[in-house]
PDB file of C-alpha atoms in Angstrom:
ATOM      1  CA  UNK N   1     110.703 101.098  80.076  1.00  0.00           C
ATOM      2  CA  UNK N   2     114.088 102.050  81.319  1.00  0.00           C
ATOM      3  CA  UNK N   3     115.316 105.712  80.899  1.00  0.00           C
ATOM      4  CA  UNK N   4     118.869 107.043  80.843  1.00  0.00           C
ATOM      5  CA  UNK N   5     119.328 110.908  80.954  1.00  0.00           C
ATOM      6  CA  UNK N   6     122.997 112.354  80.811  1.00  0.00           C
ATOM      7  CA  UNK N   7     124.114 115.677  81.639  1.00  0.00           C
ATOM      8  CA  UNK N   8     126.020 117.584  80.357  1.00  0.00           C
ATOM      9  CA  UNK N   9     125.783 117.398  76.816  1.00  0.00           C
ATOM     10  CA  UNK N  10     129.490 119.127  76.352  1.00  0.00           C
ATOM     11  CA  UNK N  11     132.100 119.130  78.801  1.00  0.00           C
ATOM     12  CA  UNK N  12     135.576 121.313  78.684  1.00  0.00           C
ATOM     13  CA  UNK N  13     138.232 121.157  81.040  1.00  0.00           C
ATOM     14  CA  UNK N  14     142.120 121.973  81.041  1.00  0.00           C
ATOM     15  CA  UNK N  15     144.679 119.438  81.476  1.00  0.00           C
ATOM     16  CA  UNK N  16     145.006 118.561  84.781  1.00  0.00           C
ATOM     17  CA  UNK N  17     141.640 119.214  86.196  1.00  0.00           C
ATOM     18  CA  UNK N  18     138.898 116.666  87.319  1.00  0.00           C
ATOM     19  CA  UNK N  19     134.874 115.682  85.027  1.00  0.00           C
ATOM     20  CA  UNK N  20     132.241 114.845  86.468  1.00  0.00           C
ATOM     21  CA  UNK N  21     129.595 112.918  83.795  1.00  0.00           C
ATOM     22  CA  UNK N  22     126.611 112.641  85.325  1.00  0.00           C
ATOM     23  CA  UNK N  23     123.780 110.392  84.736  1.00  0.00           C
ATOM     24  CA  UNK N  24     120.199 109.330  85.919  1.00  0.00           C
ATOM     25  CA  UNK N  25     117.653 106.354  85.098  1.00  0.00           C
ATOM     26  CA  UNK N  26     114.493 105.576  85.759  1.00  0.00           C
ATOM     27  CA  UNK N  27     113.733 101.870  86.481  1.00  0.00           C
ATOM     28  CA  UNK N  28     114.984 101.093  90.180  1.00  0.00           C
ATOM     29  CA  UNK N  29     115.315  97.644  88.931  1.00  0.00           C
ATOM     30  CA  UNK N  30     118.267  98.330  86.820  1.00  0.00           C
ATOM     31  CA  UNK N  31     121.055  96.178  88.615  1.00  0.00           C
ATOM     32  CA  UNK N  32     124.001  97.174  85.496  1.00  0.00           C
ATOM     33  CA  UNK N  33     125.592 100.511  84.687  1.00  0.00           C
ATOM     34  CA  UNK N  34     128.907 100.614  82.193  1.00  0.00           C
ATOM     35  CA  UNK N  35     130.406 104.195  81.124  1.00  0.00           C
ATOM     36  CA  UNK N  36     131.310 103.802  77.341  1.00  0.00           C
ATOM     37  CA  UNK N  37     134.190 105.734  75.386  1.00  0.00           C
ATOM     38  CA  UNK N  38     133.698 106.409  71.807  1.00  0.00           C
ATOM     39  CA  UNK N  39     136.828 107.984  70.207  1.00  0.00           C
ATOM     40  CA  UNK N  40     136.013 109.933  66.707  1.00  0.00           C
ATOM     41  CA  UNK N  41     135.243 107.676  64.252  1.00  0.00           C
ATOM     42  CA  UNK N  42     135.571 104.751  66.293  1.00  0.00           C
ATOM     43  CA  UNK N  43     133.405 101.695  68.152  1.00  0.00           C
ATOM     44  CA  UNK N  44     132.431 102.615  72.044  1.00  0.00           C
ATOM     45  CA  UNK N  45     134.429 100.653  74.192  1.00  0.00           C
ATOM     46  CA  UNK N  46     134.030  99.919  78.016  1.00  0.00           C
ATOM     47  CA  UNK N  47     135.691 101.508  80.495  1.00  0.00           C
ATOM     48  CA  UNK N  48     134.459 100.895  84.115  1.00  0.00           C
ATOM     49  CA  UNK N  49     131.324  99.542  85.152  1.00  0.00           C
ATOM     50  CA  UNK N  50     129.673  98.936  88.565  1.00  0.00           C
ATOM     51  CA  UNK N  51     126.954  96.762  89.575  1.00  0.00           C
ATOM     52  CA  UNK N  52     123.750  97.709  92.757  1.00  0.00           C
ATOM     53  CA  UNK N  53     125.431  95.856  95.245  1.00  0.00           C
ATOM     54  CA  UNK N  54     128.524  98.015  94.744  1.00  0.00           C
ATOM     55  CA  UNK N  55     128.630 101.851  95.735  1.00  0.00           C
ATOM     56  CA  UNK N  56     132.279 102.929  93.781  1.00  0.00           C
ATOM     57  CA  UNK N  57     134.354 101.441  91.668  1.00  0.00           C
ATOM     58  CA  UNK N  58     137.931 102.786  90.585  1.00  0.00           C
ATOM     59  CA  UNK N  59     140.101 102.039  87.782  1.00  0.00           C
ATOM     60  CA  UNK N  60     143.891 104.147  87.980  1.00  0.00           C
ATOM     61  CA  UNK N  61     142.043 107.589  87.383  1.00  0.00           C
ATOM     62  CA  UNK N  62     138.299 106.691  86.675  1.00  0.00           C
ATOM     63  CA  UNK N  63     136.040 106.305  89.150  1.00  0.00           C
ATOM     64  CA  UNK N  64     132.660 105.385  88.925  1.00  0.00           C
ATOM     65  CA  UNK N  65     130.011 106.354  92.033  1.00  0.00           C
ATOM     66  CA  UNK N  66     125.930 104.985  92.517  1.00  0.00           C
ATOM     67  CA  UNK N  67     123.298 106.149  94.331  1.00  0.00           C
ATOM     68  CA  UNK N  68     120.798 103.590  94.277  1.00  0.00           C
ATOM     69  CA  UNK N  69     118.059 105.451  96.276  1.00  0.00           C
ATOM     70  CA  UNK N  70     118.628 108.371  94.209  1.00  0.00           C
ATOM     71  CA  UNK N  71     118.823 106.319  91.161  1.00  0.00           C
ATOM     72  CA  UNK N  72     121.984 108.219  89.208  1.00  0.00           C
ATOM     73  CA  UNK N  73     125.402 107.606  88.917  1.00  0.00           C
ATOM     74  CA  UNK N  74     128.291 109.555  88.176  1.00  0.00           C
ATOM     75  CA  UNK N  75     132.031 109.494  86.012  1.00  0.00           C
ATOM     76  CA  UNK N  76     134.463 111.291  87.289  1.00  0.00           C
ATOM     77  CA  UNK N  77     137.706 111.471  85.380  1.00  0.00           C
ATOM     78  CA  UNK N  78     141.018 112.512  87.343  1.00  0.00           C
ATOM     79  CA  UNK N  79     143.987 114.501  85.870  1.00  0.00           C
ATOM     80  CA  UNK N  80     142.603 114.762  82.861  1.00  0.00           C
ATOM     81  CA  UNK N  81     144.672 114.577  79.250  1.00  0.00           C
ATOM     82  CA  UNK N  82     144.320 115.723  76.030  1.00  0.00           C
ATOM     83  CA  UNK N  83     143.797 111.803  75.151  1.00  0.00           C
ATOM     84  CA  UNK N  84     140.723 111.499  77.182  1.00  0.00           C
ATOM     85  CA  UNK N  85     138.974 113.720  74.892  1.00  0.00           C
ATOM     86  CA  UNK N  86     135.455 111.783  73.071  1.00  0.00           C
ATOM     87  CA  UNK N  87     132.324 110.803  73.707  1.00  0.00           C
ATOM     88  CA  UNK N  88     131.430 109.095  76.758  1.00  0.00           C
ATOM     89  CA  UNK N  89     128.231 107.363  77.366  1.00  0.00           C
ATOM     90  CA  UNK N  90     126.304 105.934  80.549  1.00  0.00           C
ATOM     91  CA  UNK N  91     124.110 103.010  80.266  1.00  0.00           C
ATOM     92  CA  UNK N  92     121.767 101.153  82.262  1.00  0.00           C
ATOM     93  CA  UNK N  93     120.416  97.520  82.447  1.00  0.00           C
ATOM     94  CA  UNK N  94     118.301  94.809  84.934  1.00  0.00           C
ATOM     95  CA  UNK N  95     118.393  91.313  85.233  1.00  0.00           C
ATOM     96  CA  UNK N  96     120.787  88.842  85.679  1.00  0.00           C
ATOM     97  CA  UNK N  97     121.033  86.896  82.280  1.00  0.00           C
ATOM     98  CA  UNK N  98     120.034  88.308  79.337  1.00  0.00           C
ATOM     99  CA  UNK N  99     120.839  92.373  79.181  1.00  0.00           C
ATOM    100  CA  UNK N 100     119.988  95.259  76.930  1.00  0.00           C
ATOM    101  CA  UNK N 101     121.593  98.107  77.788  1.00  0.00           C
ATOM    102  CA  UNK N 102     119.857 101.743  77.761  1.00  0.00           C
ATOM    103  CA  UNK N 103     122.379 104.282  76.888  1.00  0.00           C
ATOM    104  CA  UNK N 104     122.164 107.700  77.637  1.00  0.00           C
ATOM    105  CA  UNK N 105     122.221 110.528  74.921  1.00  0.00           C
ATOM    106  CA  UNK N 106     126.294 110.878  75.495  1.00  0.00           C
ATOM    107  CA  UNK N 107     128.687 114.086  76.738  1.00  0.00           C
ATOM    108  CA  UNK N 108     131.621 115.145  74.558  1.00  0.00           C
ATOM    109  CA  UNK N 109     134.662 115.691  76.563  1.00  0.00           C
ATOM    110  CA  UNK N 110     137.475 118.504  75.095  1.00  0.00           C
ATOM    111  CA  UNK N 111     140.575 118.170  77.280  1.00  0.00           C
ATOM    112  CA  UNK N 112     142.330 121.433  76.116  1.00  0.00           C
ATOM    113  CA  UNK N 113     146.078 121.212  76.698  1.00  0.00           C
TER     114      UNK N 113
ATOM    115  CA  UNK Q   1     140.206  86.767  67.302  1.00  0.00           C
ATOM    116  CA  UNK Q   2     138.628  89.375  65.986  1.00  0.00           C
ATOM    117  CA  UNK Q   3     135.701  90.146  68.245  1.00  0.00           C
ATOM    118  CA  UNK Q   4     132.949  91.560  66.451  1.00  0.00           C
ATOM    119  CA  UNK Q   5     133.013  91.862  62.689  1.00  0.00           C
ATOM    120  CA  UNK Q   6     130.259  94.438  61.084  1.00  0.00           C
ATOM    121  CA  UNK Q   7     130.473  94.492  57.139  1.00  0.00           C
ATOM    122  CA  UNK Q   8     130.311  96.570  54.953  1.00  0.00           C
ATOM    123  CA  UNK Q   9     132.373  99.478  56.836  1.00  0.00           C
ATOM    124  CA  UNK Q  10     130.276 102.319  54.703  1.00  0.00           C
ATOM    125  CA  UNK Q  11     127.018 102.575  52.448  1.00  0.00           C
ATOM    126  CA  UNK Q  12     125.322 104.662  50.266  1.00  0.00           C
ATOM    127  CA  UNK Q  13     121.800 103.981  49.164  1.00  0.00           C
ATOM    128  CA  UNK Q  14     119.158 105.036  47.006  1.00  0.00           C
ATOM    129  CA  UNK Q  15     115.814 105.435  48.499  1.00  0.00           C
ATOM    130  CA  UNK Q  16     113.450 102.647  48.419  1.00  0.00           C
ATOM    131  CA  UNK Q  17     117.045 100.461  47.658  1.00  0.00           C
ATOM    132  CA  UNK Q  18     117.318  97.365  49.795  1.00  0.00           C
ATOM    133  CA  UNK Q  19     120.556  96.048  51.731  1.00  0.00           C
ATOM    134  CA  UNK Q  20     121.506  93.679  54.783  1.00  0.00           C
ATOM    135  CA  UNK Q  21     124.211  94.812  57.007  1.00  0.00           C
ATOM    136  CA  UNK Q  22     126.440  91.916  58.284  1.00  0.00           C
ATOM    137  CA  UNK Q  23     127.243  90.932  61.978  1.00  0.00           C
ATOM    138  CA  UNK Q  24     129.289  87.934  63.096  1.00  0.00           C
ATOM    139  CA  UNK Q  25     130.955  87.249  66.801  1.00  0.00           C
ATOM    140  CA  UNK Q  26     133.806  84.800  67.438  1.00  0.00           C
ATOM    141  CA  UNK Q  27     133.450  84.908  71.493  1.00  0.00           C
ATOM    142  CA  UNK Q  28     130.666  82.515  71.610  1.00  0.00           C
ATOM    143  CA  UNK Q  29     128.372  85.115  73.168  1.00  0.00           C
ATOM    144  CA  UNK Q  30     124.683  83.798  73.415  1.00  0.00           C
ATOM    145  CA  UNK Q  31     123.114  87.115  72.693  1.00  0.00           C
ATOM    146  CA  UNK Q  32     123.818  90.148  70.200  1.00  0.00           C
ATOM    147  CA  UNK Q  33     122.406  93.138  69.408  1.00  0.00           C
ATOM    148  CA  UNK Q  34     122.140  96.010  66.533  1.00  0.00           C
ATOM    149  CA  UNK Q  35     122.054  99.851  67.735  1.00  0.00           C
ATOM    150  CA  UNK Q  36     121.605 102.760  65.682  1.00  0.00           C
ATOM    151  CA  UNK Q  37     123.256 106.157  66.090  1.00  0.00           C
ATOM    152  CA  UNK Q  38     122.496 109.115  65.946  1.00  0.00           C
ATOM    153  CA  UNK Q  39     124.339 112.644  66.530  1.00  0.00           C
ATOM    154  CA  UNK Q  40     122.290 113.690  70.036  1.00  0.00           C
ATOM    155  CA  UNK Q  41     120.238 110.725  70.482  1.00  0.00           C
ATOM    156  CA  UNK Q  42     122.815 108.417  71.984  1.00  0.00           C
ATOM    157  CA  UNK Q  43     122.822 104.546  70.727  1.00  0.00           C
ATOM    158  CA  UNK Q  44     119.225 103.857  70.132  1.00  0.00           C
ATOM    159  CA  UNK Q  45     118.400  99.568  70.400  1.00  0.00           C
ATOM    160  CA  UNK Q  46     116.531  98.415  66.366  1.00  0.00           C
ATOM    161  CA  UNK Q  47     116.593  94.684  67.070  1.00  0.00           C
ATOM    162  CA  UNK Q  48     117.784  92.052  69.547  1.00  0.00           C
ATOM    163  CA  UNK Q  49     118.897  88.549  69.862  1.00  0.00           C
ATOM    164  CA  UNK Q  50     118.828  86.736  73.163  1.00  0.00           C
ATOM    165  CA  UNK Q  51     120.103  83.756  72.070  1.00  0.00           C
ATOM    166  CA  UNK Q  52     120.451  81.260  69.223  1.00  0.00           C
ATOM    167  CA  UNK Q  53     116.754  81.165  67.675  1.00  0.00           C
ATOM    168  CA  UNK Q  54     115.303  84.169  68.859  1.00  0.00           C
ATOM    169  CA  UNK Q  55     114.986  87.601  67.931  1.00  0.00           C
ATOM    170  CA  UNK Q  56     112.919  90.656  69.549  1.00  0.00           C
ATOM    171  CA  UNK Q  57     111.866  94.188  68.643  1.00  0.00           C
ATOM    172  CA  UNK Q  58     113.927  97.163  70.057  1.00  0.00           C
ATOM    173  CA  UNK Q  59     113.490 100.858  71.061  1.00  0.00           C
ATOM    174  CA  UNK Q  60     113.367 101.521  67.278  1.00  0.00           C
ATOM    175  CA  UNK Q  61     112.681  98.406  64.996  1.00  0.00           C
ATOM    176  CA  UNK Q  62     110.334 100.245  62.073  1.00  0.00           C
ATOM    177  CA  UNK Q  63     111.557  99.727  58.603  1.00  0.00           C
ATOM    178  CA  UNK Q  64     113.771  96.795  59.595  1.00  0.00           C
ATOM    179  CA  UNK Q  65     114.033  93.326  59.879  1.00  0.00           C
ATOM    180  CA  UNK Q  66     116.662  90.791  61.547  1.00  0.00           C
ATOM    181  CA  UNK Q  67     117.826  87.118  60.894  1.00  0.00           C
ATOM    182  CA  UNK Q  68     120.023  85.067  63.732  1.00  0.00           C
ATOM    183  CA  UNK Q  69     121.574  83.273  61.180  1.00  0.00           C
ATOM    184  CA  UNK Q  70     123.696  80.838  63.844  1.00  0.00           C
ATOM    185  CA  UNK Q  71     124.897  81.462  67.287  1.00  0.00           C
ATOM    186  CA  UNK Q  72     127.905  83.993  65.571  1.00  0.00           C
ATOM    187  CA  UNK Q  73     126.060  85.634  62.939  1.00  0.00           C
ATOM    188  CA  UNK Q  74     123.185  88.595  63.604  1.00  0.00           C
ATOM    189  CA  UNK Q  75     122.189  90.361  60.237  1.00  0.00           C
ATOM    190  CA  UNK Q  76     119.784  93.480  59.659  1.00  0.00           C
ATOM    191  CA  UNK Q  77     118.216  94.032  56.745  1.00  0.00           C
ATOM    192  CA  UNK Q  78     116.765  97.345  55.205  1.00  0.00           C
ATOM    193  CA  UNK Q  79     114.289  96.316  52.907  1.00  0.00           C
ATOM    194  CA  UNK Q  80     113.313  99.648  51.672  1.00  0.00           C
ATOM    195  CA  UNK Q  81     115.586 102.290  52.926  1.00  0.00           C
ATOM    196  CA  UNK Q  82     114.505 105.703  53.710  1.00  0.00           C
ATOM    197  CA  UNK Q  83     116.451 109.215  54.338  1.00  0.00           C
ATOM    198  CA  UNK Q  84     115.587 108.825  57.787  1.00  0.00           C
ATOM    199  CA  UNK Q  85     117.501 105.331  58.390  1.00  0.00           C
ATOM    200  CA  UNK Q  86     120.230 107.116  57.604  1.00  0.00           C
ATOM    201  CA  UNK Q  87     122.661 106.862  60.500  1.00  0.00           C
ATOM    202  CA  UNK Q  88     125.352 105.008  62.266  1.00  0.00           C
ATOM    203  CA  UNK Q  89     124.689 101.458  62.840  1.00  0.00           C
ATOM    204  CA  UNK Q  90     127.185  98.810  65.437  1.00  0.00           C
ATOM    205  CA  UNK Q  91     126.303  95.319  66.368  1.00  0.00           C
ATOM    206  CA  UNK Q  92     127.542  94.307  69.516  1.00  0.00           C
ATOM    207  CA  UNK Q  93     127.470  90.834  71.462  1.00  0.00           C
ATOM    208  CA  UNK Q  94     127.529  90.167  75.322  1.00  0.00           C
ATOM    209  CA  UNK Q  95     127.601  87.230  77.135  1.00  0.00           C
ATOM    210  CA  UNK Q  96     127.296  87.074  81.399  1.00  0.00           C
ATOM    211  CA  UNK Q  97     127.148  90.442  83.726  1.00  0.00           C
ATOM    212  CA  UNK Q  98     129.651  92.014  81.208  1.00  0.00           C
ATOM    213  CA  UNK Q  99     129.028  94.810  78.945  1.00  0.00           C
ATOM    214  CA  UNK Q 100     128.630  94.781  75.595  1.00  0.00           C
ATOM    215  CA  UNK Q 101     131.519  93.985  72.584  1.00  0.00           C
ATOM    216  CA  UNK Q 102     130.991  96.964  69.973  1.00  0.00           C
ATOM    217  CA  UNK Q 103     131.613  95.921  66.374  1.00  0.00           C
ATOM    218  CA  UNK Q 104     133.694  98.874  64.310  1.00  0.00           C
ATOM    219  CA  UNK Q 105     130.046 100.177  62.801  1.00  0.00           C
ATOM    220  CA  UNK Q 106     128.160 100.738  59.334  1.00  0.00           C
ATOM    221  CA  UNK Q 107     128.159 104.456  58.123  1.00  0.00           C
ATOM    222  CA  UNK Q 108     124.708 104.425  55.994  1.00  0.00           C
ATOM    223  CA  UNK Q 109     123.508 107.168  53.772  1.00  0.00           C
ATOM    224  CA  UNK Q 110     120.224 106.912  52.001  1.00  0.00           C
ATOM    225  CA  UNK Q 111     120.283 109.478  48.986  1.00  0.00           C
TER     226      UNK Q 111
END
């Protein structure tokens, strides 16, 4: 089956500066890939997602990037703000109906101001 | 609308106990889901519905069972809890090429 792997584990950056989240999978049929944001205490919600036919995607300051041959894709977070700190997950999926989503094992972001 | 609705919000549980966590969707979405998490192990997949009627093992589906109750309701049910089941759980529900809907999650402790 499908596996996600997620690096890093912890991230800190100062205000201002750029993230990179970084993640790989296994199955080159996965076709899906949504980035996740879990605040403390709270429900992961969606915050960009990109599909195989599509090589970036950007969203005011997110930006999500695939390499299909490569099979990983990437976060990267501009400007960063004390409010982007949490727990961001990848995830991965195939098909073109039904969908479960892989997630990967998640990076804790600490935007220090 | 209020999306995904997981009940009850916390639990605490005595081992062997028995409880059913609660999961209903008011977006019409044909299939939902129930996740488990864990602190390092990401969001980990118990059980799965595809659609009305049907119901499929996860990544993880020991020591539980499921019931798609209607097309908006997706419960789980512990029937003999263990220490190790203790964890964070979310439903979530998806329908098309979008991601999932997260529910606000059920804080379990088994004592």
């Amino acid at each position: 089956g499908e596996n996600v792997e997620q690096h890093p584990s912890t991230l800190s950056v100062q205000e201002g500066d750029s993230a990179v989240i970084k993640c790989t999978y296994s199955d080159s049929a996965s076709n899906y890939f949504p980035w996740y944001k879990q605040e403390l205490g709270k429900r992961p919600q969606l915050i960009i997602d990109i599909r195989s036919n599509v090589g970036e995607k950007k969203d005011q300051r997110i930006a999500v990037t695939l390499n299909k041959t490569a099979k990983h894709f990437s976060l990267h977070i501009t400007e960063t703000q004390p409010e982007d700190s949490a727990v961001y997950f990848c995830a991965a999926s195939k098909g073109t109906g039904f969908q479960k989503l892989v997630f990967g094992t998640g990076t804790r972001l600490l935007v220090s101001p | 609308n209020a999306g995904v609705t997981q009940t009850p919000k916390f639990q605490v549980l005595k081992t062997g106990q028995s409880m059913t966590l609660q999961c209903a969707q008011d977006m019409n979405h044909n299939s939902m889901y129930w996740y488990r998490q864990d602190p390092g192990m990401g969001l980990r997949l118990i059980y799965y519905s595809a659609s009305e009627g049907t119901t499929d093992k996860g990544e993880v589906p020991n020591g539980y069972n499921v019931s798609r109750l209607n097309k908006r309701e997706f419960s789980l049910r512990l029937e003999s809890a263990a220490p190790s089941q203790t964890s964070v759980y979310f439903c979530a529900s998806k329908t098309g090429m979008r991601g999932y809907t997260f529910g606000s999650g059920t804080r379990l402790t088994v004592v």
